[in-house]
Coordinates of C-alpha atoms in Angstrom, one line a residue:
M1 CA -30.8 -17.3 29.9
D2 CA -29.0 -17.2 33.3
S3 CA -25.4 -18.0 33.8
S4 CA -26.0 -21.6 34.9
E5 CA -28.0 -22.4 31.8
S6 CA -25.4 -20.7 29.6
S7 CA -22.6 -22.7 31.3
S8 CA -24.5 -26.0 30.8
L9 CA -25.1 -25.2 27.2
R10 CA -21.4 -24.4 26.6
R11 CA -20.3 -27.7 28.2
S12 CA -22.8 -29.7 26.1
I13 CA -21.7 -28.0 22.9
G14 CA -18.1 -28.5 23.8
F15 CA -18.6 -32.2 24.7
V16 CA -20.2 -32.9 21.3
L17 CA -17.8 -30.7 19.4
G18 CA -14.8 -32.5 20.8
I19 CA -16.2 -35.9 19.8
V20 CA -17.1 -34.7 16.3
L21 CA -13.6 -33.2 15.8
F22 CA -12.0 -36.4 17.1
A23 CA -14.1 -38.6 14.8
A24 CA -13.6 -36.4 11.7
V25 CA -9.8 -36.4 12.0
W26 CA -9.5 -40.1 13.1
A27 CA -11.7 -41.4 10.4
G28 CA -10.7 -39.0 7.6
P29 CA -7.8 -39.4 5.2
V30 CA -4.3 -38.8 6.6
P31 CA -2.8 -35.6 5.1
E32 CA 0.2 -35.9 3.0
G33 CA 3.5 -35.9 4.9
L34 CA 1.7 -36.9 8.2
S35 CA 2.1 -40.3 9.8
P36 CA -1.0 -42.2 11.0
A37 CA 0.2 -41.9 14.6
A38 CA 0.5 -38.1 14.2
A39 CA -3.0 -37.9 12.7
K40 CA -4.4 -39.8 15.7
T41 CA -2.4 -37.6 18.1
G42 CA -4.0 -34.6 16.3
A43 CA -7.4 -36.1 16.8
I44 CA -6.8 -36.6 20.5
G45 CA -5.4 -33.1 20.8
L46 CA -8.5 -31.5 19.2
L47 CA -10.7 -33.5 21.5
M48 CA -8.8 -32.4 24.6
A49 CA -8.6 -28.8 23.4
A50 CA -12.4 -28.6 22.9
W51 CA -13.0 -30.1 26.3
W52 CA -10.4 -28.0 28.0
I53 CA -11.7 -24.7 26.5
T54 CA -15.4 -25.4 27.2
E55 CA -14.9 -27.4 30.4
A56 CA -17.2 -30.1 29.0
I57 CA -15.9 -32.3 31.8
P58 CA -13.7 -31.3 34.7
I59 CA -10.4 -29.9 33.4
A60 CA -8.3 -32.4 35.4
A61 CA -10.4 -35.3 34.1
T62 CA -9.7 -34.2 30.5
A63 CA -6.0 -34.5 31.4
L64 CA -6.5 -38.2 31.9
V65 CA -7.5 -38.8 28.3
P66 CA -4.0 -39.6 27.1
L67 CA -3.7 -42.5 29.5
V68 CA -6.8 -44.1 27.8
L69 CA -6.6 -43.1 24.1
F70 CA -2.8 -43.1 23.4
P71 CA -2.4 -46.9 24.2
L72 CA -5.9 -47.8 22.8
L73 CA -5.2 -46.2 19.4
G74 CA -1.6 -47.5 19.2
V75 CA 0.0 -44.0 19.4
S76 CA 2.2 -45.1 22.3
D77 CA 2.2 -47.7 25.1
M78 CA 1.0 -47.0 28.6
S79 CA 4.5 -46.5 29.9
A80 CA 5.2 -43.7 27.4
A81 CA 1.8 -42.1 28.0
A82 CA 2.1 -42.2 31.8
T83 CA 5.8 -41.1 32.2
P84 CA 5.1 -37.4 31.7
Y85 CA 2.7 -37.5 34.7
A86 CA 5.9 -38.0 36.9
N87 CA 7.8 -35.1 35.4
P88 CA 10.2 -33.5 37.9
L89 CA 8.4 -30.1 37.4
I90 CA 5.2 -31.7 38.8
F91 CA 7.1 -32.5 42.0
L92 CA 8.6 -29.1 42.1
F93 CA 5.1 -27.6 42.0
M94 CA 3.9 -30.1 44.6
G95 CA 6.6 -29.0 47.0
G96 CA 5.8 -25.4 46.3
F97 CA 2.1 -26.1 47.1
M98 CA 3.1 -27.7 50.4
I99 CA 5.3 -24.8 51.4
A100 CA 2.5 -22.4 50.6
Q101 CA 0.0 -24.5 52.5
A102 CA 2.2 -24.3 55.6
M103 CA 2.4 -20.6 55.3
Q104 CA -1.4 -20.3 55.1
T105 CA -1.9 -22.8 58.0
W106 CA 0.0 -20.5 60.4
N107 CA -1.0 -17.2 58.8
L108 CA 2.6 -16.3 57.9
H109 CA 1.4 -15.0 54.4
R110 CA -1.0 -12.6 56.1
R111 CA 1.6 -11.2 58.4
I112 CA 4.0 -10.7 55.4
A113 CA 1.3 -8.9 53.4
L114 CA 0.3 -6.6 56.3
G115 CA 4.0 -5.8 57.1
I116 CA 4.6 -4.8 53.5
V117 CA 1.5 -2.5 53.4
R118 CA 2.5 -0.8 56.7
W119 CA 6.1 -0.4 55.6
V120 CA 5.1 1.4 52.4
G121 CA 2.7 3.8 54.1
V122 CA -1.0 4.5 54.7
R123 CA -1.7 7.4 52.3
P124 CA -4.2 6.2 49.7
A125 CA -1.6 6.1 46.9
S126 CA 0.8 4.4 49.2
I127 CA -1.7 1.8 50.3
V128 CA -2.4 0.9 46.6
I129 CA 1.4 0.5 46.1
G130 CA 1.7 -1.6 49.2
F131 CA -1.1 -3.9 48.1
I132 CA 0.5 -4.2 44.7
L133 CA 3.9 -5.1 46.2
A134 CA 2.4 -7.5 48.8
S135 CA 0.2 -9.3 46.3
A136 CA 3.0 -9.6 43.8
F137 CA 5.5 -10.9 46.3
L138 CA 3.2 -13.5 47.8
S139 CA 2.0 -14.7 44.3
M140 CA 5.6 -15.5 43.5
W141 CA 5.4 -18.3 46.0
V142 CA 1.7 -18.9 46.7
S143 CA -0.9 -19.4 43.9
N144 CA -2.4 -16.3 42.4
T145 CA -5.9 -17.4 43.5
A146 CA -5.0 -18.0 47.1
T147 CA -3.1 -14.7 47.3
A148 CA -6.0 -12.8 45.8
L149 CA -8.5 -14.5 48.2
M150 CA -6.2 -13.6 51.2
M151 CA -5.6 -9.9 50.1
L152 CA -9.2 -9.1 49.1
P153 CA -10.8 -9.2 52.6
I154 CA -8.0 -6.8 53.8
G155 CA -8.6 -4.5 51.0
L156 CA -12.4 -4.5 51.5
S157 CA -11.8 -3.7 55.2
I158 CA -9.8 -0.6 54.2
I159 CA -12.5 0.4 51.8
D160 CA -15.2 0.0 54.4
L161 CA -13.2 1.9 57.0
T162 CA -12.7 4.8 54.5
A163 CA -16.4 5.0 54.0
D164 CA -17.1 5.0 57.7
R165 CA -14.4 7.7 58.5
L166 CA -15.6 9.9 55.6
E167 CA -19.2 9.4 56.9
A168 CA -20.2 9.1 53.3
D169 CA -20.6 6.5 50.6
I170 CA -17.2 5.6 49.3
A171 CA -18.6 5.6 45.7
S172 CA -19.4 9.4 46.0
A173 CA -16.6 10.5 48.4
A174 CA -13.7 8.7 46.7
P175 CA -15.2 6.9 43.7
H176 CA -12.0 5.4 42.3
F177 CA -10.1 4.4 45.4
G178 CA -11.9 1.2 46.1
L179 CA -11.9 0.2 42.4
V180 CA -8.2 0.9 42.0
L181 CA -7.4 -1.1 45.2
V182 CA -9.3 -4.1 44.2
L183 CA -8.0 -4.1 40.6
S184 CA -4.5 -3.7 41.8
I185 CA -4.7 -6.9 43.8
A186 CA -5.9 -8.8 40.8
Y187 CA -3.3 -7.5 38.4
A188 CA -0.5 -7.6 40.9
C189 CA -1.2 -11.3 41.6
N190 CA -0.9 -12.1 37.9
V191 CA 2.2 -10.1 37.4
G192 CA 3.9 -11.6 40.5
G193 CA 3.2 -15.1 39.3
I194 CA 5.4 -14.4 36.3
A195 CA 8.5 -14.0 38.5
T196 CA 9.1 -17.6 39.6
L197 CA 8.8 -21.0 38.2
I198 CA 6.2 -22.0 40.8
G199 CA 4.3 -18.6 40.6
T200 CA 1.6 -19.9 38.4
P201 CA 0.9 -23.3 36.8
P202 CA 1.6 -22.3 33.1
N203 CA 5.2 -21.4 34.1
A204 CA 6.0 -24.9 35.2
L205 CA 3.9 -26.4 32.4
L206 CA 6.0 -24.6 29.8
A207 CA 9.3 -25.6 31.5
G208 CA 8.1 -29.2 31.7
F209 CA 7.1 -29.2 28.1
M210 CA 10.4 -27.8 26.9
S211 CA 12.3 -30.4 29.0
E212 CA 10.1 -33.4 28.0
S213 CA 9.9 -32.6 24.3
Y214 CA 13.0 -30.8 23.4
G215 CA 15.5 -31.4 26.2
V216 CA 15.8 -27.7 27.1
E217 CA 16.1 -27.5 30.9
V218 CA 14.7 -24.4 32.6
G219 CA 15.6 -24.3 36.3
F220 CA 14.3 -22.0 39.0
A221 CA 17.2 -19.6 38.8
E222 CA 17.1 -19.5 35.0
W223 CA 13.4 -18.6 35.1
M224 CA 13.9 -15.9 37.7
M225 CA 16.6 -14.3 35.6
I226 CA 13.9 -13.5 33.0
G227 CA 10.7 -13.6 35.0
L228 CA 11.7 -11.4 37.9
P229 CA 12.9 -8.4 35.8
V230 CA 9.8 -8.7 33.7
A231 CA 7.6 -8.6 36.8
L232 CA 9.5 -5.7 38.2
C233 CA 9.1 -3.7 35.0
L234 CA 5.3 -4.5 34.8
L235 CA 4.4 -3.6 38.4
P236 CA 4.9 0.2 38.0
F237 CA 2.8 0.1 34.9
V238 CA 0.0 -1.6 36.9
Y239 CA 0.0 1.4 39.3
L240 CA 0.4 4.1 36.7
I241 CA -2.2 2.8 34.3
L242 CA -4.8 2.2 37.0
T243 CA -4.3 5.6 38.6
W244 CA -4.2 7.3 35.2
I245 CA -7.5 5.8 34.1
Y246 CA -9.1 6.0 37.6
P247 CA -7.4 8.9 39.4
I248 CA -7.5 8.6 43.2
E249 CA -9.3 11.7 44.4
L250 CA -8.3 11.2 48.0
D251 CA -5.3 12.8 49.7
T252 CA -5.5 11.2 53.1
L253 CA -7.0 8.0 54.5
P254 CA -8.5 8.6 57.9
G255 CA -7.6 5.8 60.3
G256 CA -5.7 3.8 57.7
A257 CA -2.7 3.3 60.0
D258 CA -5.0 2.3 62.8
L259 CA -6.7 -0.4 60.7
I260 CA -3.4 -1.9 59.6
D261 CA -2.0 -1.8 63.1
Q262 CA -5.2 -3.5 64.4
E263 CA -5.0 -6.2 61.8
I264 CA -1.4 -6.9 62.8
A265 CA -2.3 -6.8 66.5
D266 CA -5.1 -9.4 65.9
L267 CA -2.4 -11.7 64.6
G268 CA -0.6 -11.4 67.9
D269 CA 3.1 -11.9 68.4
I270 CA 4.9 -13.9 65.8
S271 CA 4.7 -17.6 66.9
R272 CA 7.4 -20.3 66.9
A273 CA 5.5 -22.0 64.1
E274 CA 5.6 -18.9 61.9
R275 CA 9.3 -18.4 62.5
R276 CA 10.1 -22.0 61.6
V277 CA 7.9 -22.0 58.5
G278 CA 9.6 -18.7 57.5
I279 CA 13.1 -20.2 58.0
V280 CA 12.2 -23.2 55.8
F281 CA 10.7 -20.9 53.2
V282 CA 13.7 -18.6 53.1
L283 CA 16.2 -21.5 52.9
T284 CA 14.2 -23.2 50.2
A285 CA 14.1 -20.0 48.1
L286 CA 17.9 -19.5 48.6
L287 CA 18.6 -23.1 47.5
W288 CA 16.4 -22.6 44.4
I289 CA 18.2 -19.4 43.5
T290 CA 21.8 -20.6 44.2
R291 CA 21.5 -24.2 42.9
P292 CA 23.5 -23.4 39.7
L293 CA 26.4 -22.4 42.0
L294 CA 26.2 -25.7 43.9
T295 CA 26.3 -28.1 40.9
D296 CA 30.0 -28.9 41.3
L297 CA 29.5 -29.7 45.0
L298 CA 26.1 -31.4 44.6
P299 CA 25.6 -32.5 41.0
A300 CA 22.5 -34.4 41.7
L301 CA 20.7 -31.5 43.4
S302 CA 17.6 -30.4 41.5
D303 CA 14.8 -27.9 42.0
A304 CA 12.3 -30.7 42.4
G305 CA 14.5 -32.4 45.0
I306 CA 14.8 -29.1 47.0
A307 CA 11.0 -28.6 46.9
M308 CA 10.2 -32.2 48.1
G309 CA 13.0 -32.0 50.7
A310 CA 11.4 -28.8 52.1
A311 CA 8.0 -30.5 52.1
L312 CA 9.4 -33.4 54.1
V313 CA 11.1 -31.1 56.6
L314 CA 7.7 -29.4 57.2
F315 CA 6.2 -32.7 58.0
M316 CA 9.0 -33.5 60.5
I317 CA 9.6 -30.2 62.3
P318 CA 7.3 -29.7 65.4
S319 CA 5.3 -26.5 65.4
G320 CA 6.4 -25.5 68.9
T321 CA 3.0 -24.1 69.7
E322 CA 0.8 -27.1 69.3
D323 CA 1.3 -30.8 69.6
R324 CA 1.7 -31.3 65.8
A325 CA 4.2 -30.7 63.0
L326 CA 4.3 -27.6 60.9
L327 CA 2.4 -29.4 58.1
G328 CA 0.0 -32.3 58.5
W329 CA -1.6 -34.5 56.0
P330 CA -5.0 -33.0 56.5
E331 CA -3.6 -29.7 55.1
A332 CA -1.8 -31.6 52.3
E333 CA -5.1 -33.1 51.3
D334 CA -6.3 -29.6 50.4
L335 CA -3.6 -29.2 47.8
P336 CA -4.9 -28.6 44.2
W337 CA -4.1 -32.2 43.1
G338 CA -6.1 -31.6 40.0
V339 CA -3.5 -29.0 38.8
L340 CA -0.8 -31.6 39.1
I341 CA -2.8 -34.1 37.0
L342 CA -3.4 -31.3 34.6
F343 CA 0.4 -30.9 34.2
G344 CA 0.8 -34.6 33.4
G345 CA -1.9 -34.6 30.8
G346 CA -0.6 -31.6 29.1
L347 CA 3.0 -32.9 29.0
S348 CA 1.8 -36.3 27.8
L349 CA 0.0 -34.7 24.9
A350 CA 2.9 -32.4 24.1
A351 CA 5.3 -35.3 24.1
Q352 CA 3.3 -37.3 21.5
I353 CA 2.8 -34.2 19.4
S354 CA 6.6 -33.9 19.3
D355 CA 7.5 -37.6 19.0
T356 CA 5.0 -38.4 16.2
G357 CA 6.2 -35.5 14.0
L358 CA 2.9 -33.6 14.3
A359 CA 4.7 -30.5 15.6
E360 CA 7.1 -30.4 12.7
W361 CA 4.2 -30.9 10.2
V362 CA 2.3 -28.0 11.8
G363 CA 5.5 -25.9 11.7
G364 CA 5.9 -26.7 8.0
G365 CA 2.4 -25.6 7.4
V366 CA 3.2 -22.0 8.3
S367 CA 5.9 -21.7 5.6
A368 CA 3.5 -19.3 3.8
L369 CA 4.0 -16.9 6.6
S370 CA 7.8 -16.9 6.3
G371 CA 7.8 -13.5 4.7
W372 CA 6.0 -12.0 7.7
P373 CA 8.0 -9.8 10.1
V374 CA 9.1 -11.5 13.2
L375 CA 7.1 -9.1 15.4
A376 CA 3.9 -9.9 13.4
L377 CA 4.5 -13.6 13.8
L378 CA 5.1 -13.1 17.6
L379 CA 1.9 -11.1 18.0
A380 CA -0.1 -13.7 16.1
T381 CA 1.3 -16.5 18.2
V382 CA 0.7 -14.7 21.5
G383 CA -2.7 -13.2 20.6
K384 CA -4.3 -16.3 19.1
P385 CA -4.9 -18.1 22.5
I386 CA -6.3 -15.0 24.3
P387 CA -10.0 -15.5 23.5
A388 CA -9.8 -19.2 24.4
C389 CA -8.0 -18.4 27.6
R390 CA -10.9 -16.3 28.7
A391 CA -13.1 -19.3 28.4
G392 CA -11.0 -22.2 29.6
G393 CA -8.0 -20.7 31.4
P394 CA -4.4 -20.3 30.2
G395 CA -3.2 -23.9 31.0
G396 CA -5.2 -25.7 28.3
E397 CA -4.3 -23.2 25.6
L398 CA -0.6 -23.4 26.5
R399 CA -0.7 -27.2 26.2
V400 CA -2.4 -26.9 22.8
H401 CA -0.4 -24.1 21.3
A402 CA 3.1 -24.6 22.7
P403 CA 4.2 -27.6 20.5
G404 CA 2.9 -26.0 17.3
G405 CA 4.3 -22.6 18.2
Y406 CA 7.7 -24.0 18.9
A407 CA 7.7 -26.1 15.7
A408 CA 6.7 -23.0 13.7
E409 CA 9.7 -21.1 15.2
C410 CA 12.0 -24.0 14.3
H411 CA 10.7 -24.0 10.8
H412 CA 11.2 -20.3 10.6
L413 CA 14.8 -20.7 11.6
R414 CA 15.2 -23.8 9.4
K415 CA 16.0 -26.2 12.3
R416 CA 14.6 -29.4 13.7
P417 CA 13.0 -29.1 17.1
A418 CA 15.2 -31.8 18.7
V419 CA 17.5 -34.7 18.1
D420 CA 18.6 -37.7 20.1
S421 CA 21.5 -37.0 22.4
P422 CA 24.6 -38.9 21.3
D423 CA 25.8 -39.1 24.9
E424 CA 22.6 -40.1 26.6
P425 CA 20.4 -42.4 24.5
G426 CA 16.7 -41.6 24.8
R427 CA 17.3 -38.0 25.8
R428 CA 16.3 -35.3 23.3
V429 CA 18.3 -32.2 22.9
A430 CA 17.8 -29.0 20.9
E431 CA 19.6 -28.9 17.6
P432 CA 21.4 -25.7 16.6
A433 CA 19.9 -23.8 13.8
L434 CA 23.2 -23.5 11.9
H435 CA 23.2 -26.4 9.6
H436 CA 21.2 -24.7 6.9
P437 CA 23.3 -22.9 4.3
R438 CA 21.0 -19.9 4.2
L439 CA 21.8 -19.2 7.9
L440 CA 25.6 -19.1 7.5
P441 CA 25.6 -15.3 7.0
R442 CA 23.8 -15.0 10.3
L443 CA 26.8 -16.5 12.2
P444 CA 28.7 -14.0 14.3
P445 CA 32.2 -13.3 12.8
P446 CA 35.1 -14.4 14.8
R447 CA 36.3 -11.7 17.1
P448 CA 40.1 -10.9 16.7
R449 CA 42.3 -11.1 19.7
L450 CA 43.6 -7.6 20.3
R451 CA 46.6 -6.4 22.2
R452 CA 46.1 -3.9 25.0
R453 CA 47.1 -0.9 22.9
D454 CA 44.7 -2.0 20.2
R455 CA 41.9 -2.3 22.7
D456 CA 42.7 1.2 23.9
A457 CA 42.6 2.4 20.3
A458 CA 39.2 0.8 19.8
A459 CA 37.9 2.4 23.0
L460 CA 38.9 5.8 21.6
G461 CA 36.6 5.3 18.7
R462 CA 39.1 4.1 16.0
K463 CA 37.7 1.7 13.5
L464 CA 39.6 -1.6 13.3
T465 CA 39.3 -3.6 10.2
T466 CA 40.1 -7.3 9.8
R467 CA 39.9 -9.5 6.8
R468 CA 38.0 -12.7 7.1
S469 CA 38.2 -15.5 4.5
P470 CA 35.2 -17.6 3.5
E471 CA 37.2 -20.7 4.6
L472 CA 37.5 -19.3 8.1
F473 CA 33.8 -18.5 8.2
L474 CA 32.7 -21.9 7.0
S475 CA 35.1 -23.7 9.3
R476 CA 33.3 -21.9 12.2
A477 CA 30.0 -23.1 11.0
D478 CA 31.1 -26.7 10.6
R479 CA 31.7 -26.8 14.4
Y480 CA 28.0 -26.3 14.9
S481 CA 26.6 -28.4 12.1
P482 CA 25.4 -32.0 12.9
G483 CA 27.6 -34.8 11.7

């Protein structure tokens, strides 16, 4: 059975399996403690999960299912089902896509990549490091796939040049160099996508899900505070592990510098269009990073607003080299619009999983695992979607597992996922996990106010003891408890 027949069989099985799962849950008895709306949401979620994982129909088409079935089955009205498709995170990603499209239109991304490779060096090990850095940096702003497709031809040119200069087959003269170079591009693109909110679609999907369902806002700067250090820590491991498993048995690369210089020379001098796109790109990134510092001056400024403003500017600024703007609508038509629809479908499903109480019910179902160590629960939660991700991509699995996983964490901490905001009706905010009596011992004790000499004594290693009454401890807890 060839790959096309296998793919067709998988889609057929997935299509039928999704319908069977949907019918079984919809027509079956409602489990105890679960509302009918939640049961219907579960049926729709199983249908979409089966179709997403097996790609029974196009993934973006599956994301349209909530618009049809939620109103039809009485889970929600059309307005509630359609609102998540206009989540601000979707417009943030749309603006990021347009900036990336402008960079690709004028080959700015290629110039950046070649510049990084030349700056790092042209020794074989240095070239691998340069490709890792260039791929990771570009994938922070451009999609992983587009970055890999751009970097791969450059890498293959270097591999071919190495074979020509060595006058031998690269597989025998330097068997691991080509393999390490190609794999470094793939892994670095994935690692770089972790660093920013627009680096890869699951990042923005998770941020949108947390905002839509639980009122937890994750901005561009907040994501980078975690994502960038994680990516910087992972990149050295990409190089070390690849070169440890596949040692590069090549000390010098004949003609490597000439090839990189030739590639840069083929691009010509940097054009006005490249400069202008680069200025827009840098200013946009700076605004994303510094937006938390500008909230007092511009309280209405948002990451999505910055992204769409940058996209509009690209449509208005003339290129300076041709009779056109930096970005035209023909280029915008090439955007992955299906990914944006995918976001909306996933957020719509996640919103109903939360609103109907299905997430809390799923979280309560894992109470039998409450005795497990936290690390074991984390590994089980993270490892469970991996096989399905291999089949249907990470986005669908994130949409399916995120609501239940967060609800399980809430149940583990004895807190509800979200409550209605008393200040803003209709907005859901996360509720502290401090209302449960069993969690009172976990509260941090109040820190005593020390005089300077006491702080100096503590710094010298003296142990300071303070008495704390239960009344003081409970009064601190009351400040966090609802009502």
